[in-house]
PDB file of C-alpha atoms and ligand atoms in Angstrom:
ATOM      1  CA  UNK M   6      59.239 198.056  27.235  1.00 75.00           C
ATOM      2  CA  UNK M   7      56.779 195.255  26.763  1.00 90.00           C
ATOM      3  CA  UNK M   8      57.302 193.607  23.224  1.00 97.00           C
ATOM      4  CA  UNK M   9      54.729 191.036  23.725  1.00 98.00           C
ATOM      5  CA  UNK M  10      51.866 191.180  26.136  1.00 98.00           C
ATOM      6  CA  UNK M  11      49.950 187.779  26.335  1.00 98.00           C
ATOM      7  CA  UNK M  12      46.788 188.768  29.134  1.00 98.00           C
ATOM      8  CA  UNK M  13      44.418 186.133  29.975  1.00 98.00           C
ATOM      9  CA  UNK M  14      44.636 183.545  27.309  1.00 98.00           C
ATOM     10  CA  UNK M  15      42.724 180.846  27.080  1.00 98.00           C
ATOM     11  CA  UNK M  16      42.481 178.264  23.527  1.00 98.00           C
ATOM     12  CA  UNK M  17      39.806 176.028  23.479  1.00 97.00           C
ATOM     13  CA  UNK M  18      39.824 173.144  20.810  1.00 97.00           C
ATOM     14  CA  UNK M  19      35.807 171.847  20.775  1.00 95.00           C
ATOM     15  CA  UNK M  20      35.552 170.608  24.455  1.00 95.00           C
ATOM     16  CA  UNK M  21      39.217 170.237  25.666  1.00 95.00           C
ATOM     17  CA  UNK M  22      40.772 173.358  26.847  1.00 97.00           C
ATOM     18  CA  UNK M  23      44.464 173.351  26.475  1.00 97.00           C
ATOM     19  CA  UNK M  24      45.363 176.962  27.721  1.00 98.00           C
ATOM     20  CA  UNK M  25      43.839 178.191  31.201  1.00 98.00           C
ATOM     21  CA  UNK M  26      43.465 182.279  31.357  1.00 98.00           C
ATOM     22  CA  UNK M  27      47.324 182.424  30.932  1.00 98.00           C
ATOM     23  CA  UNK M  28      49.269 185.903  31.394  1.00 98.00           C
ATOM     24  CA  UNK M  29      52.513 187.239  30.581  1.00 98.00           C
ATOM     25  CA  UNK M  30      54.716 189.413  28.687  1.00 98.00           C
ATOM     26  CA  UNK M  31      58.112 189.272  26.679  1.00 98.00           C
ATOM     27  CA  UNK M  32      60.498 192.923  26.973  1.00 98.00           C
ATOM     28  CA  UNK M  33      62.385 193.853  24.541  1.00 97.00           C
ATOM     29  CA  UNK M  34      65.712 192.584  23.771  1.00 97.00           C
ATOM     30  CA  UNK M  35      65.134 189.565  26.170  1.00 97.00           C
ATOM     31  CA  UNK M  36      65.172 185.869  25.794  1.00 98.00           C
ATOM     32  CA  UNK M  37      61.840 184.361  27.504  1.00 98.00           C
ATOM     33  CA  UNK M  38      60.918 180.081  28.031  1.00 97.00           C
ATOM     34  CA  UNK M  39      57.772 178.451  28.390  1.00 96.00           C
ATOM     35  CA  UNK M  40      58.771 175.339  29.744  1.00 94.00           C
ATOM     36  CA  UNK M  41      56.517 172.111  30.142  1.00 90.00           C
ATOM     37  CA  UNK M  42      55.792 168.706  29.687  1.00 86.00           C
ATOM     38  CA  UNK M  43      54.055 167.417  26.741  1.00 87.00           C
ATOM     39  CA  UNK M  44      50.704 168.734  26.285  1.00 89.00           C
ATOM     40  CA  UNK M  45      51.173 171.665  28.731  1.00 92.00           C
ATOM     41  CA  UNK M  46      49.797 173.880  25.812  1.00 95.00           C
ATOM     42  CA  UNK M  47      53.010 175.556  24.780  1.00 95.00           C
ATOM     43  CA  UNK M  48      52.603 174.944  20.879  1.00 94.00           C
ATOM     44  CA  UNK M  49      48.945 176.246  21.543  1.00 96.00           C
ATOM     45  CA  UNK M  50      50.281 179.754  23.022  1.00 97.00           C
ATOM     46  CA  UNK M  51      52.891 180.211  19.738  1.00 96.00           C
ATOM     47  CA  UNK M  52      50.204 179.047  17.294  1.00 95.00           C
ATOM     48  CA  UNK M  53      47.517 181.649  19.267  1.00 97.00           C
ATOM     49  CA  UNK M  54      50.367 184.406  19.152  1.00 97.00           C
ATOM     50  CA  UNK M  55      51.213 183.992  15.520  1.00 95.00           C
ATOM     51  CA  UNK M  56      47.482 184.157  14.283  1.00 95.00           C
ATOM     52  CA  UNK M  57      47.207 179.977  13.277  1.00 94.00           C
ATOM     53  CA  UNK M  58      44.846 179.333  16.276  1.00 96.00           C
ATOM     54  CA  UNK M  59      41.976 181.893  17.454  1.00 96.00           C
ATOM     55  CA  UNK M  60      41.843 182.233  21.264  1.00 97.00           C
ATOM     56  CA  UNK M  61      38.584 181.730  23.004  1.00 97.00           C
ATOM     57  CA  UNK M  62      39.064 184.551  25.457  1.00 98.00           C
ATOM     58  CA  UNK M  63      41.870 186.643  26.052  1.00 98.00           C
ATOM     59  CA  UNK M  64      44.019 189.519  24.271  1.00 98.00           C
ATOM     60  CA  UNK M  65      47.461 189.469  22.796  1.00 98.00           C
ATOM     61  CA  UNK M  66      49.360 193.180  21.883  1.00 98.00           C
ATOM     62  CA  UNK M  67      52.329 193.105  19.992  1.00 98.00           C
ATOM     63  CA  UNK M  68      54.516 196.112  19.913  1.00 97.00           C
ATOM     64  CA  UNK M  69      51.159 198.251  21.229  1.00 96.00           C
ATOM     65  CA  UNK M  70      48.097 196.449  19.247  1.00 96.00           C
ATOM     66  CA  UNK M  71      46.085 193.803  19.430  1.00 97.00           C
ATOM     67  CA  UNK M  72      46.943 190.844  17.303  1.00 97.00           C
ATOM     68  CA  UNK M  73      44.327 188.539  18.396  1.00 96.00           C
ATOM     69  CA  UNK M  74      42.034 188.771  15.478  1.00 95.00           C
ATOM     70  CA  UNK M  75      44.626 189.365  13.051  1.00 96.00           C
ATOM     71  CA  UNK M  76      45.619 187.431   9.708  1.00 95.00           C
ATOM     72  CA  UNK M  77      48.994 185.267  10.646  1.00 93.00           C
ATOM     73  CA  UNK M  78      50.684 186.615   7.101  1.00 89.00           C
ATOM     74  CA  UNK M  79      50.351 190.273   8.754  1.00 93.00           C
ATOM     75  CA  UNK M  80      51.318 189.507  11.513  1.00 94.00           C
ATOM     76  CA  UNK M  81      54.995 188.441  10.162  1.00 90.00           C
ATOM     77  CA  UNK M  82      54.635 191.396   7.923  1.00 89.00           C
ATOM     78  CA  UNK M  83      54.641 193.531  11.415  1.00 92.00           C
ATOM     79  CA  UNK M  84      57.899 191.641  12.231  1.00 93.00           C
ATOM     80  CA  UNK M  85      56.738 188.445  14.197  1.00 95.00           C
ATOM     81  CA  UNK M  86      57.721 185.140  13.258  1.00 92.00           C
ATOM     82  CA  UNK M  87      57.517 181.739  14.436  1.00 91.00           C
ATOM     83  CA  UNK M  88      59.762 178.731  13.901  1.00 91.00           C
ATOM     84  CA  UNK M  89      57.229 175.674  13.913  1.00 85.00           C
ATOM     85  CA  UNK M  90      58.256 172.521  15.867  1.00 82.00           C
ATOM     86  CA  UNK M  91      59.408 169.702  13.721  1.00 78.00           C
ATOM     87  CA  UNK M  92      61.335 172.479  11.594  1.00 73.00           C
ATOM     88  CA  UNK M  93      59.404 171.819   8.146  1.00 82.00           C
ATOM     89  CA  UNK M  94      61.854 172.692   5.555  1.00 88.00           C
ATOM     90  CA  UNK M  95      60.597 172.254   1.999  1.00 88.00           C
ATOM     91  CA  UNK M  96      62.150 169.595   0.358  1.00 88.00           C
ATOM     92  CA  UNK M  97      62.802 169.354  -3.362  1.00 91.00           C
ATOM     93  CA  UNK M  98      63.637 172.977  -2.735  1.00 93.00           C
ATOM     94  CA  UNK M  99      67.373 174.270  -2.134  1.00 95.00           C
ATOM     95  CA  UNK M 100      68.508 175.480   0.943  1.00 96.00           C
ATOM     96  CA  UNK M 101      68.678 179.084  -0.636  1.00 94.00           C
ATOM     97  CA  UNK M 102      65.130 178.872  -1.964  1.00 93.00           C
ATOM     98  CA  UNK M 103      64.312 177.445   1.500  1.00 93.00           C
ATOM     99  CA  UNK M 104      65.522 180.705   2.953  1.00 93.00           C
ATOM    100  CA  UNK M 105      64.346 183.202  -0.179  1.00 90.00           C
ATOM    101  CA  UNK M 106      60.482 181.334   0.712  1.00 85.00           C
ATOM    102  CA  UNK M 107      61.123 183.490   4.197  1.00 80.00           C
ATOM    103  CA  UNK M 108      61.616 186.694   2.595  1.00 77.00           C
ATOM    104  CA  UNK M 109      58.126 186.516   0.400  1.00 67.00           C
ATOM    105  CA  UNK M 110      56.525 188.856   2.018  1.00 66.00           C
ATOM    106  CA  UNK M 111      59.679 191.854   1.058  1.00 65.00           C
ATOM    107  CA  UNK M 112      59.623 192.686  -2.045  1.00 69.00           C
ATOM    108  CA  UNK M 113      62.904 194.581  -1.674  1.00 78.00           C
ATOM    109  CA  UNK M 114      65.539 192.930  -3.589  1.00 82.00           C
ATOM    110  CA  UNK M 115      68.410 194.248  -2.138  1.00 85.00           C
ATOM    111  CA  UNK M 116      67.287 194.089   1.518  1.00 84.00           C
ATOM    112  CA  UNK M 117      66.603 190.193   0.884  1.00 86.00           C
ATOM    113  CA  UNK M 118      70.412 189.574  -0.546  1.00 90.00           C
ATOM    114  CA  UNK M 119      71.303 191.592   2.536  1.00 90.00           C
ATOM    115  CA  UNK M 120      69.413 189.741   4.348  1.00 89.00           C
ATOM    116  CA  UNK M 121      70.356 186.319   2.853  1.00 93.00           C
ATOM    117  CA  UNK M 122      74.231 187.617   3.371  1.00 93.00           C
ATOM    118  CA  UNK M 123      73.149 188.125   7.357  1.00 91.00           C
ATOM    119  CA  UNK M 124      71.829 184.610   7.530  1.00 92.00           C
ATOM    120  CA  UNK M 125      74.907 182.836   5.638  1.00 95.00           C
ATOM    121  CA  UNK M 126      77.023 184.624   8.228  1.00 92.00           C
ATOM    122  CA  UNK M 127      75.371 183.573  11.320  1.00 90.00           C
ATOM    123  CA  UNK M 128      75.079 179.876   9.394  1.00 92.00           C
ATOM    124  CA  UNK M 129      78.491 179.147   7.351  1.00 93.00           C
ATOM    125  CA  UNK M 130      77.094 175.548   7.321  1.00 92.00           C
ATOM    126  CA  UNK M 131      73.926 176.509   5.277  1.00 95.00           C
ATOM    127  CA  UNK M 132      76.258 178.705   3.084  1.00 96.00           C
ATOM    128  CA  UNK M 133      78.389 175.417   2.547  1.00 96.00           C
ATOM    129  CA  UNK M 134      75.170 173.327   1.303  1.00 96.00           C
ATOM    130  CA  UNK M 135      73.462 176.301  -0.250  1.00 95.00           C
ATOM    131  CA  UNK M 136      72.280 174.344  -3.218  1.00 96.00           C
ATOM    132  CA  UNK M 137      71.462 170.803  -1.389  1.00 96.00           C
ATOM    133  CA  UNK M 138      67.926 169.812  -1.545  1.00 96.00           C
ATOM    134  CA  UNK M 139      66.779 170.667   1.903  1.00 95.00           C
ATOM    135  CA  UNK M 140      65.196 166.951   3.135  1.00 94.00           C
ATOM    136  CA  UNK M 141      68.777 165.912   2.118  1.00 95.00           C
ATOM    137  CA  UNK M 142      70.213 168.209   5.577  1.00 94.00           C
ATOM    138  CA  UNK M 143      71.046 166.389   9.216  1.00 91.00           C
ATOM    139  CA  UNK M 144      68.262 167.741  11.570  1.00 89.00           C
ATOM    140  CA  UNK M 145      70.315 170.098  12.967  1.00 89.00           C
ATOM    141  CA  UNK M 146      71.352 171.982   9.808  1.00 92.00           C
ATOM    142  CA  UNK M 147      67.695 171.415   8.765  1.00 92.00           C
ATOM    143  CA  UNK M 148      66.981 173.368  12.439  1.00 91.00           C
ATOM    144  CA  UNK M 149      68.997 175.813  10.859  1.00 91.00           C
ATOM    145  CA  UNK M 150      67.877 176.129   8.036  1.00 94.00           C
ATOM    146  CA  UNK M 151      64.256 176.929   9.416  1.00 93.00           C
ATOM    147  CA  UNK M 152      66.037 179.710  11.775  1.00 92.00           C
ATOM    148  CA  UNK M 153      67.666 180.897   9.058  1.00 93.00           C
ATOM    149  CA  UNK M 154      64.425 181.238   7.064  1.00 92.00           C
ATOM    150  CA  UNK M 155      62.340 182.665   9.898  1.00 90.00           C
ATOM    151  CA  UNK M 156      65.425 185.731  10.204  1.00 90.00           C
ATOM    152  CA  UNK M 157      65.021 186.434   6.433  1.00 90.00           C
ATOM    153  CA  UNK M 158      61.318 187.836   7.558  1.00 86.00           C
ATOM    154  CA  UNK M 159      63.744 190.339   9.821  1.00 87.00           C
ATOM    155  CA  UNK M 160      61.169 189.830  12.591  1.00 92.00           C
ATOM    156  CA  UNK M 161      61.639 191.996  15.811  1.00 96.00           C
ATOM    157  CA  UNK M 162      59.640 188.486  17.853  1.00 97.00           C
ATOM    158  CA  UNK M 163      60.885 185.749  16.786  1.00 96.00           C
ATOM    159  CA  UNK M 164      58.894 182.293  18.458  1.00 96.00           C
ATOM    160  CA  UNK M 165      61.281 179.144  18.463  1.00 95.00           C
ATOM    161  CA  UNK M 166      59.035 175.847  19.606  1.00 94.00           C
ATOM    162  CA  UNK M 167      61.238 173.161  20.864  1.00 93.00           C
ATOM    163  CA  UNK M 168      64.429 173.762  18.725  1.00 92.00           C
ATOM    164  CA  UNK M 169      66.212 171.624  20.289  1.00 91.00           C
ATOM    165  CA  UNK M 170      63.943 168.401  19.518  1.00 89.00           C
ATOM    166  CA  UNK M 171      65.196 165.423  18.125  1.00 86.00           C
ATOM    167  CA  UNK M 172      69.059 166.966  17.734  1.00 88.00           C
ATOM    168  CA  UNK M 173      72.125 165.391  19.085  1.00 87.00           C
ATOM    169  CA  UNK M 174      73.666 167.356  22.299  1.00 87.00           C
ATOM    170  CA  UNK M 175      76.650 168.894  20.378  1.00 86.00           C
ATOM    171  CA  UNK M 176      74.002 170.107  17.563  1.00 86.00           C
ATOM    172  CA  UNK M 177      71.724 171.253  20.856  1.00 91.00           C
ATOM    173  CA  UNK M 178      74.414 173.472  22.141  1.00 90.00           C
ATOM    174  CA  UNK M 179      75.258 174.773  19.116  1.00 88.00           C
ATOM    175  CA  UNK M 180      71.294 175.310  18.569  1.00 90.00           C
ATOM    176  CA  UNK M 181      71.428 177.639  21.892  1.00 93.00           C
ATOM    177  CA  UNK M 182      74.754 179.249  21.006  1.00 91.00           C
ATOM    178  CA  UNK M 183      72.828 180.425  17.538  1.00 90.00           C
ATOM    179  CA  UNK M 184      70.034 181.762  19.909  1.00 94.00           C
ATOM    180  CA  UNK M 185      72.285 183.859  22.084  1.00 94.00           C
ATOM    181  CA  UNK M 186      73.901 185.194  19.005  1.00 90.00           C
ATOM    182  CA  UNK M 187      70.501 186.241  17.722  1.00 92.00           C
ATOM    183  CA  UNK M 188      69.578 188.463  20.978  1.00 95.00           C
ATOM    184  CA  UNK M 189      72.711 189.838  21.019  1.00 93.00           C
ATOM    185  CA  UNK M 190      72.292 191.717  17.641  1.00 89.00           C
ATOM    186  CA  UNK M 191      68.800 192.759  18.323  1.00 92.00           C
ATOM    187  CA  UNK M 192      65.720 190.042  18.020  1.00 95.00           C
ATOM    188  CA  UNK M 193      64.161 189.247  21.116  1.00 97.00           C
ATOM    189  CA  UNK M 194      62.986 185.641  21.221  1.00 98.00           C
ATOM    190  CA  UNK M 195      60.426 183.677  23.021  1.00 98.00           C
ATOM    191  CA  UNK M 196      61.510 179.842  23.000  1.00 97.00           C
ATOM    192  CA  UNK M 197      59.826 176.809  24.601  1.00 95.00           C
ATOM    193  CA  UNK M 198      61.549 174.160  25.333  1.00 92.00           C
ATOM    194  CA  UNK M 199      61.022 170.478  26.989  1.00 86.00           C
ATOM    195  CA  UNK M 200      64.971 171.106  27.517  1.00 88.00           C
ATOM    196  CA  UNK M 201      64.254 173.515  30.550  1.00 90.00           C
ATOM    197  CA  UNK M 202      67.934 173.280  31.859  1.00 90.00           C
ATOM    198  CA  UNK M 203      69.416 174.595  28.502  1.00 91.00           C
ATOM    199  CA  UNK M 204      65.781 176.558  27.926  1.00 94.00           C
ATOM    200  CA  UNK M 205      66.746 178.776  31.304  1.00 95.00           C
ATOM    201  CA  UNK M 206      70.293 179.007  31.116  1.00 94.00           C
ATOM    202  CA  UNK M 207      70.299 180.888  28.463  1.00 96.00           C
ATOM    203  CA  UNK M 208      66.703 182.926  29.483  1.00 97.00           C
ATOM    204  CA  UNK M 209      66.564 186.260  30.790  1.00 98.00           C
ATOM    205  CA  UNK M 210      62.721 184.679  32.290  1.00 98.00           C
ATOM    206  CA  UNK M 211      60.524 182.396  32.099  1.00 97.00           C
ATOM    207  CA  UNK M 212      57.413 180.897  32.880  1.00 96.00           C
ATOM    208  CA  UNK M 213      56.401 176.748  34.101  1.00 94.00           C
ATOM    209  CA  UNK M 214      53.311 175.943  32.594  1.00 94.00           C
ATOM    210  CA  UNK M 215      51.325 173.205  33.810  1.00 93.00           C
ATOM    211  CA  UNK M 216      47.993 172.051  32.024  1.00 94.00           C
ATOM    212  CA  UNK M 217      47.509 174.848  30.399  1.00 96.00           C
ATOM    213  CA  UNK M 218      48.481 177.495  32.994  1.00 96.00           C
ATOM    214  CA  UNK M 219      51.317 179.072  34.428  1.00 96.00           C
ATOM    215  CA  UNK M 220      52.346 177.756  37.766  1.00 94.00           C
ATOM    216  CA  UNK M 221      55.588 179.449  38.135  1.00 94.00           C
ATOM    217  CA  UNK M 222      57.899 182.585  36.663  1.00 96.00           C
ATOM    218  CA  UNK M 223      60.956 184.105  37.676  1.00 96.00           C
ATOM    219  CA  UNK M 224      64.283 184.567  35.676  1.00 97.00           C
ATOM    220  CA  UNK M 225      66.123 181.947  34.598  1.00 96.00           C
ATOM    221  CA  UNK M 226      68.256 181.864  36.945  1.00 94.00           C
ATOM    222  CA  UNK M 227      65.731 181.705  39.796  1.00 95.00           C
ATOM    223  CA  UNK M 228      63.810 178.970  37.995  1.00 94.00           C
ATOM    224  CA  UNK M 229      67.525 177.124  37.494  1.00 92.00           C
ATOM    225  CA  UNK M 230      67.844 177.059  41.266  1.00 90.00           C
ATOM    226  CA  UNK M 231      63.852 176.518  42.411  1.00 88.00           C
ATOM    227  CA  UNK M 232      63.836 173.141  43.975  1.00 85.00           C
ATOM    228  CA  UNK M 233      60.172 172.834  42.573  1.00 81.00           C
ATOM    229  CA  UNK M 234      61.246 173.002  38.393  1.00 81.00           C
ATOM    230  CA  UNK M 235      64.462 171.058  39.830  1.00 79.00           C
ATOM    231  CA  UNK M 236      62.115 167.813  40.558  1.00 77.00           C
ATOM    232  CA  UNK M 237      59.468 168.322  37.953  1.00 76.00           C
ATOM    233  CA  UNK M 238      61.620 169.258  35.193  1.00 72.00           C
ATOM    234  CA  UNK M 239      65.420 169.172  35.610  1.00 67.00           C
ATOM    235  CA  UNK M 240      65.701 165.247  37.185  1.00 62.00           C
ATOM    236  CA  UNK M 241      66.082 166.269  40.791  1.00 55.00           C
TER     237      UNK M 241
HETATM  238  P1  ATP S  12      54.356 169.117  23.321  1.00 74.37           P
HETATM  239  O1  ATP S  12      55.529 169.492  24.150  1.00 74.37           O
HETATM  240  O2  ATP S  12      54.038 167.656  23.393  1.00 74.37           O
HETATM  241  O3  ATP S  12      54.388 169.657  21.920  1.00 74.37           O
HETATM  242  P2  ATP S  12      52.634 171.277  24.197  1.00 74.37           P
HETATM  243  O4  ATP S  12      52.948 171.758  25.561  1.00 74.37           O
HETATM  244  O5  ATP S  12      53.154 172.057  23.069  1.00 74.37           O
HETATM  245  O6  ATP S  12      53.061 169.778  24.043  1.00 74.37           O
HETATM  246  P3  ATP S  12      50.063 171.531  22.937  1.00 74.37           P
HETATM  247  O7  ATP S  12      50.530 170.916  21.665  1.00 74.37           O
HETATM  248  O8  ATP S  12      49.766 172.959  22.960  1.00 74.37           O
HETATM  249  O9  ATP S  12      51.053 171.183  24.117  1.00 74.37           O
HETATM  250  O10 ATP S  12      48.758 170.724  23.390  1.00 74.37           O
HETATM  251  C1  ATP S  12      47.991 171.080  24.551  1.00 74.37           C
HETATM  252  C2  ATP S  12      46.748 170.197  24.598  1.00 74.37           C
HETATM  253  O11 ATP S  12      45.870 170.529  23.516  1.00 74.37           O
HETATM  254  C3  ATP S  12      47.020 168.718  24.477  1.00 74.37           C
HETATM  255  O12 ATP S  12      46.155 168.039  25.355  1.00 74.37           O
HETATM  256  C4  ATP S  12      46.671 168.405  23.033  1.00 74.37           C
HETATM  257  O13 ATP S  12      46.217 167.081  22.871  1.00 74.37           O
HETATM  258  C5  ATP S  12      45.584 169.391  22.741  1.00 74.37           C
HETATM  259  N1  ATP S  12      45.555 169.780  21.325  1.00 74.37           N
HETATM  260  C6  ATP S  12      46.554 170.422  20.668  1.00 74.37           C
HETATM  261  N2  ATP S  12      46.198 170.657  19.369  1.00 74.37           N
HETATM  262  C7  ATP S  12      44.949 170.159  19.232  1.00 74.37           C
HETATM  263  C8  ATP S  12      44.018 170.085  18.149  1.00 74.37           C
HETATM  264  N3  ATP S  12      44.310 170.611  16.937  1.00 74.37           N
HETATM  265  N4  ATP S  12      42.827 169.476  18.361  1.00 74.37           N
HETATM  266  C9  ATP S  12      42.519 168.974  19.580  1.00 74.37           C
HETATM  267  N5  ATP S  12      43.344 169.009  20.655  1.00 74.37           N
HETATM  268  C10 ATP S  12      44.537 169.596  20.482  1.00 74.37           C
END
């Protein structure tokens, strides 16, 4: 079943278009990449999905309605959320009130301890520094840490943009690991990446966009082996 259904997109910002009539969908249970250079308009596509940037033609259904015109805060409250690029954890705040700032919108204490019990598990390192000021973590446990917060929203869509950036390769593959683990107990994820080998070996699809518009899709694998995203993207 189609999760996410992204049909002709396009954002303007004033005169500069940065995303071209794009189409495509995410299934349930799967692991989707956009993958691009910089500027390809993959932050644009996240932002328009989770309600920060209105689209200037186009339609986006999530789970069966339209989302395009909705408020971003109910849109996470229908179980979509988004991990921003750059991570932006709240500093002077704890780790733990990092990750309680993700549950605001459930007012259910219990389901937020379970939740916050869920997160520790998948992240003994955050569990370990549960009381640090957050701007004090490396950038991968800070990467974590804004996972970690996104999950306490228990989304069903959960958009990663460029976790990977910035980290050091053995915080990178752990970084992917985490997002395997996360499909495997339930939350589909759409991810874009710069880091299209890792990106698509761990994708069930995904999509090359160029400019602003999609110039290629097949599964990961397929996009692994094209000799096209081998040049472009993947250093020949
Ligand atoms: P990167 O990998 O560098 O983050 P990207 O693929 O995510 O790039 P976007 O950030 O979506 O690309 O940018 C697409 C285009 O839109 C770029 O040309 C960018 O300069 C432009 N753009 C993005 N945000 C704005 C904005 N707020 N105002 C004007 N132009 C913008």
């Amino acid at each position: 079943m189609s999760m996410l259904k992204v049909d002709h997109l396009s954002v303007h910002y004033g005169v500069i278009q940065a995303v071209k009539d794009v189409s495509f969908e995410v299934n349930e249970g799967e692991v989707v990449s956009l993958i691009g250079a910089n500027g390809a308009g993959k932050t644009s596509i996240l932002r328009t999905i989770s309600g920060l940037v209105r689209p200037s033609a186009g339609a986006i259904s999530f789970l069966g309605n339209e989302i395009q015109k909705v408020p971003a805060q109910k849109i996470v409250a229908s179980g979509l959320s988004q991990v921003p690029e750059g991570r932006h954890v709240f500093s002077g705040l704890s780790v733990i009130e990092n990750l309680e700032m993700g549950a605001f919108l459930k007012k259910d204490r219990e389901e937020n301890q379970a939740n916050l019990k869920k997160v520790f598990d998948r992240f003994p390192r955050l569990e370990e520094r549960k009381n640090q000021d957050a701007a004090t973590l490396s950038g991968g446990e800070q990467q974590m840490l804004a996972m970690g917060r996104a999950l306490m929203s228990t989304p069903k869509l959960l958009l990663l943009d460029e976790p990977s950036m910035g980290l050091a390769p053995i915080f990178i593959q752990e970084i992917f690991d985490i997002i395997q683990d996360i499909q495997k107990q339930g939350t589909t994820v759409l991810l874009i990446e710069q880091n299209a080998n890792m990106a698509l070996s761990i994708s069930n699809r995904g999509y090359v966009l160029e400019t602003g518009s999609i110039v290629l899709s097949g599964t990961g694998h397929e996009l692994l082996t094209s000799d096209e995203v081998r040049k472009a993207y993947l250093g020949g």
